[in-house]
Short mmCIF file of N, CA and C in Angstrom, two decimals:
data_model
loop_
_atom_site.label_atom_id
_atom_site.label_comp_id
_atom_site.label_asym_id
_atom_site.label_seq_id
_atom_site.Cartn_x
_atom_site.Cartn_y
_atom_site.Cartn_z
N ILE T 200 1.32 -22.54 27.06
CA ILE T 200 2.35 -22.33 26.28
C ILE T 200 1.98 -20.88 26.18
N SER T 201 2.91 -19.98 26.60
CA SER T 201 2.69 -18.45 26.62
C SER T 201 2.18 -17.73 25.35
N GLN T 202 1.65 -16.75 25.31
CA GLN T 202 1.27 -15.81 24.18
C GLN T 202 2.36 -15.08 23.83
N ASP T 203 3.30 -14.72 24.53
CA ASP T 203 4.09 -13.83 24.26
C ASP T 203 5.57 -14.29 23.65
N LEU T 204 5.78 -15.77 23.21
CA LEU T 204 7.03 -16.21 22.81
C LEU T 204 7.37 -15.38 21.68
N TRP T 205 8.47 -15.42 21.33
CA TRP T 205 9.19 -14.92 20.40
C TRP T 205 9.23 -15.83 19.00
N LEU T 206 9.32 -15.14 17.95
CA LEU T 206 9.18 -15.64 16.82
C LEU T 206 10.40 -16.65 16.31
N ILE T 207 10.69 -17.56 15.89
CA ILE T 207 11.69 -18.51 15.67
C ILE T 207 12.11 -18.51 13.97
N GLN T 208 13.57 -18.96 13.82
CA GLN T 208 13.37 -19.51 12.56
C GLN T 208 14.00 -21.05 13.05
N ALA T 209 12.99 -21.75 12.34
CA ALA T 209 13.45 -23.28 12.37
C ALA T 209 12.69 -24.02 11.28
N ASN T 210 13.02 -25.32 11.27
CA ASN T 210 12.39 -26.17 10.20
C ASN T 210 11.08 -26.72 10.48
N GLN T 211 10.17 -26.45 9.96
CA GLN T 211 9.08 -26.83 10.76
C GLN T 211 8.75 -28.27 10.85
N GLY T 212 9.07 -29.19 9.71
CA GLY T 212 9.00 -30.45 9.50
C GLY T 212 10.03 -31.19 10.65
N GLN T 213 10.97 -30.38 10.77
CA GLN T 213 11.92 -31.06 12.00
C GLN T 213 11.52 -31.04 13.54
N ILE T 214 10.92 -30.00 13.65
CA ILE T 214 10.59 -29.61 14.87
C ILE T 214 9.32 -30.60 15.40
N GLU T 215 8.31 -30.57 14.46
CA GLU T 215 7.25 -31.78 14.27
C GLU T 215 7.66 -33.27 14.38
N GLN T 216 8.79 -33.63 13.63
CA GLN T 216 9.24 -35.13 13.97
C GLN T 216 9.60 -35.10 15.23
N VAL T 217 10.65 -34.15 15.64
CA VAL T 217 11.53 -34.22 17.31
C VAL T 217 10.12 -34.60 18.18
N LEU T 218 9.14 -33.84 18.07
CA LEU T 218 7.89 -33.70 18.85
C LEU T 218 7.33 -34.76 19.05
N GLN T 219 6.95 -35.31 18.06
CA GLN T 219 6.45 -36.59 17.44
C GLN T 219 7.05 -37.70 18.08
N ASN T 220 8.47 -37.70 18.06
CA ASN T 220 9.32 -38.93 18.48
C ASN T 220 9.21 -38.77 19.99
N LEU T 221 9.24 -37.79 20.83
CA LEU T 221 9.03 -37.43 22.13
C LEU T 221 7.67 -38.09 22.54
N PHE T 222 6.66 -37.40 22.10
CA PHE T 222 5.46 -38.28 22.25
C PHE T 222 5.30 -39.72 22.46
N VAL T 223 5.60 -40.11 21.43
CA VAL T 223 5.40 -41.55 21.03
C VAL T 223 6.19 -42.38 22.49
N ASN T 224 7.70 -41.88 22.65
CA ASN T 224 8.36 -42.14 23.87
C ASN T 224 7.74 -42.34 24.95
N ALA T 225 7.19 -41.17 25.08
CA ALA T 225 6.47 -40.64 26.67
C ALA T 225 5.32 -41.54 27.02
N GLN T 226 4.61 -41.75 25.77
CA GLN T 226 3.31 -42.43 25.63
C GLN T 226 3.64 -43.85 26.15
N GLN T 227 4.68 -44.59 25.68
CA GLN T 227 4.86 -45.76 25.66
C GLN T 227 5.42 -46.18 27.20
N ALA T 228 6.19 -45.03 27.71
CA ALA T 228 6.80 -44.99 28.88
C ALA T 228 5.87 -44.81 30.19
N MET T 229 4.68 -44.16 29.78
CA MET T 229 3.73 -44.20 30.91
C MET T 229 2.85 -45.37 30.94
N ASN T 230 2.50 -46.42 29.93
CA ASN T 230 1.72 -47.27 29.63
C ASN T 230 0.42 -46.92 29.36
N GLN T 231 -0.85 -46.51 30.37
CA GLN T 231 -2.45 -46.47 29.78
C GLN T 231 -2.47 -44.96 30.57
N SER T 232 -2.01 -44.75 31.33
CA SER T 232 -2.24 -43.69 32.31
C SER T 232 -0.97 -42.48 32.35
N GLY T 233 -0.99 -41.44 32.17
CA GLY T 233 0.04 -40.56 32.56
C GLY T 233 -0.22 -38.89 31.98
N ILE T 234 0.67 -38.01 32.29
CA ILE T 234 0.63 -36.69 32.09
C ILE T 234 1.91 -36.42 31.11
N ILE T 235 1.85 -35.81 29.90
CA ILE T 235 2.85 -34.99 29.35
C ILE T 235 2.72 -33.74 29.58
N LYS T 236 3.79 -32.90 29.79
CA LYS T 236 3.76 -31.67 29.87
C LYS T 236 4.66 -30.81 28.85
N VAL T 237 4.19 -29.92 28.12
CA VAL T 237 5.02 -29.30 27.08
C VAL T 237 5.10 -28.00 27.78
N ARG T 238 6.30 -27.28 27.54
CA ARG T 238 6.17 -25.86 28.09
C ARG T 238 7.45 -25.25 27.00
N ALA T 239 7.18 -23.54 27.03
CA ALA T 239 8.05 -22.90 25.91
C ALA T 239 8.04 -22.00 26.41
N ASP T 240 9.52 -21.33 26.74
CA ASP T 240 9.99 -20.29 27.33
C ASP T 240 10.86 -19.53 26.65
N ASN T 241 10.60 -17.94 26.62
CA ASN T 241 11.69 -17.07 26.16
C ASN T 241 13.19 -17.09 26.84
N ILE T 242 14.25 -17.37 26.13
CA ILE T 242 15.32 -17.48 27.14
C ILE T 242 16.63 -16.64 26.43
N ILE T 243 17.40 -15.76 27.02
CA ILE T 243 18.47 -15.01 26.56
C ILE T 243 19.77 -15.76 26.67
N ILE T 244 20.55 -16.22 25.91
CA ILE T 244 21.95 -16.75 26.53
C ILE T 244 22.87 -15.66 26.29
N HIS T 245 23.62 -15.38 27.19
CA HIS T 245 24.63 -14.55 27.30
C HIS T 245 26.18 -14.93 26.77
N PRO T 246 26.62 -14.16 26.25
CA PRO T 246 28.38 -14.30 25.83
C PRO T 246 29.28 -15.36 26.75
N GLN T 247 28.86 -14.88 27.73
CA GLN T 247 29.61 -15.52 28.83
C GLN T 247 28.90 -16.81 29.54
N SER T 248 28.19 -17.15 29.09
CA SER T 248 27.30 -18.38 29.64
C SER T 248 28.19 -19.69 29.10
N GLN T 249 27.85 -20.79 30.05
CA GLN T 249 28.52 -21.99 29.64
C GLN T 249 27.62 -22.67 28.94
N ILE T 250 26.59 -22.48 28.25
CA ILE T 250 25.87 -23.25 27.64
C ILE T 250 26.59 -23.14 25.90
N ASP T 251 26.49 -24.29 25.24
CA ASP T 251 27.12 -24.41 24.07
C ASP T 251 26.20 -23.71 22.72
N LEU T 252 26.06 -22.39 22.76
CA LEU T 252 24.85 -22.02 22.01
C LEU T 252 25.65 -20.67 21.54
N LEU T 253 25.42 -19.76 20.36
CA LEU T 253 25.54 -18.39 20.11
C LEU T 253 24.94 -17.78 21.07
N ALA T 254 25.42 -16.82 21.81
CA ALA T 254 24.67 -15.67 22.30
C ALA T 254 23.56 -15.05 21.58
N GLY T 255 22.26 -14.96 21.98
CA GLY T 255 21.30 -14.53 21.42
C GLY T 255 20.01 -15.01 22.04
N MET T 256 18.89 -14.39 21.51
CA MET T 256 17.28 -14.83 21.86
C MET T 256 16.78 -16.23 21.80
N TYR T 257 16.39 -16.95 22.44
CA TYR T 257 16.04 -18.21 22.00
C TYR T 257 14.64 -18.61 22.57
N VAL T 258 13.93 -19.60 21.66
CA VAL T 258 12.80 -20.49 22.61
C VAL T 258 13.01 -21.68 22.98
N LYS T 259 13.06 -22.02 24.50
CA LYS T 259 13.27 -23.20 24.98
C LYS T 259 11.93 -24.13 25.26
N LEU T 260 11.68 -25.25 24.48
CA LEU T 260 11.09 -26.03 24.70
C LEU T 260 11.42 -26.95 25.50
N THR T 261 10.34 -27.38 26.24
CA THR T 261 10.44 -28.41 27.32
C THR T 261 9.27 -29.54 27.32
N VAL T 262 9.81 -30.73 27.65
CA VAL T 262 8.68 -31.63 27.17
C VAL T 262 9.12 -32.82 28.47
N GLU T 263 7.89 -32.99 29.32
CA GLU T 263 8.34 -33.84 30.35
C GLU T 263 6.85 -34.85 30.46
N ASP T 264 7.32 -35.96 31.15
CA ASP T 264 6.30 -36.85 31.07
C ASP T 264 6.34 -37.68 32.62
N SER T 265 5.34 -38.45 32.64
CA SER T 265 5.24 -38.82 34.29
C SER T 265 5.54 -40.23 34.26
N GLY T 266 6.06 -40.94 33.43
CA GLY T 266 6.34 -42.23 33.24
C GLY T 266 7.97 -42.46 33.92
N PRO T 267 8.07 -43.64 34.26
CA PRO T 267 9.29 -44.31 35.00
C PRO T 267 10.44 -44.23 33.94
N GLY T 268 11.68 -44.06 34.35
CA GLY T 268 13.07 -44.43 33.45
C GLY T 268 13.66 -42.76 33.48
N ILE T 269 13.82 -42.40 32.27
CA ILE T 269 15.08 -41.39 32.29
C ILE T 269 14.60 -40.18 32.66
N ASP T 270 14.95 -39.39 33.59
CA ASP T 270 14.81 -38.25 34.11
C ASP T 270 14.74 -37.27 32.99
#
């Protein structure tokens, strides 16, 4: 995870719960082996963007696993 991420305003408990659920689901999908990748990136949402968020600066968190199932 990059050292130059922007500060965010978020509920720590909610973020922890979401990540915990994602990690448990990924672990179950991978059985006994696999890789869980976590990535965080600074992104800017522009007013004309097709993304359903207010324009502004965000940190995007991506979680990926090597298990079968949902892409």
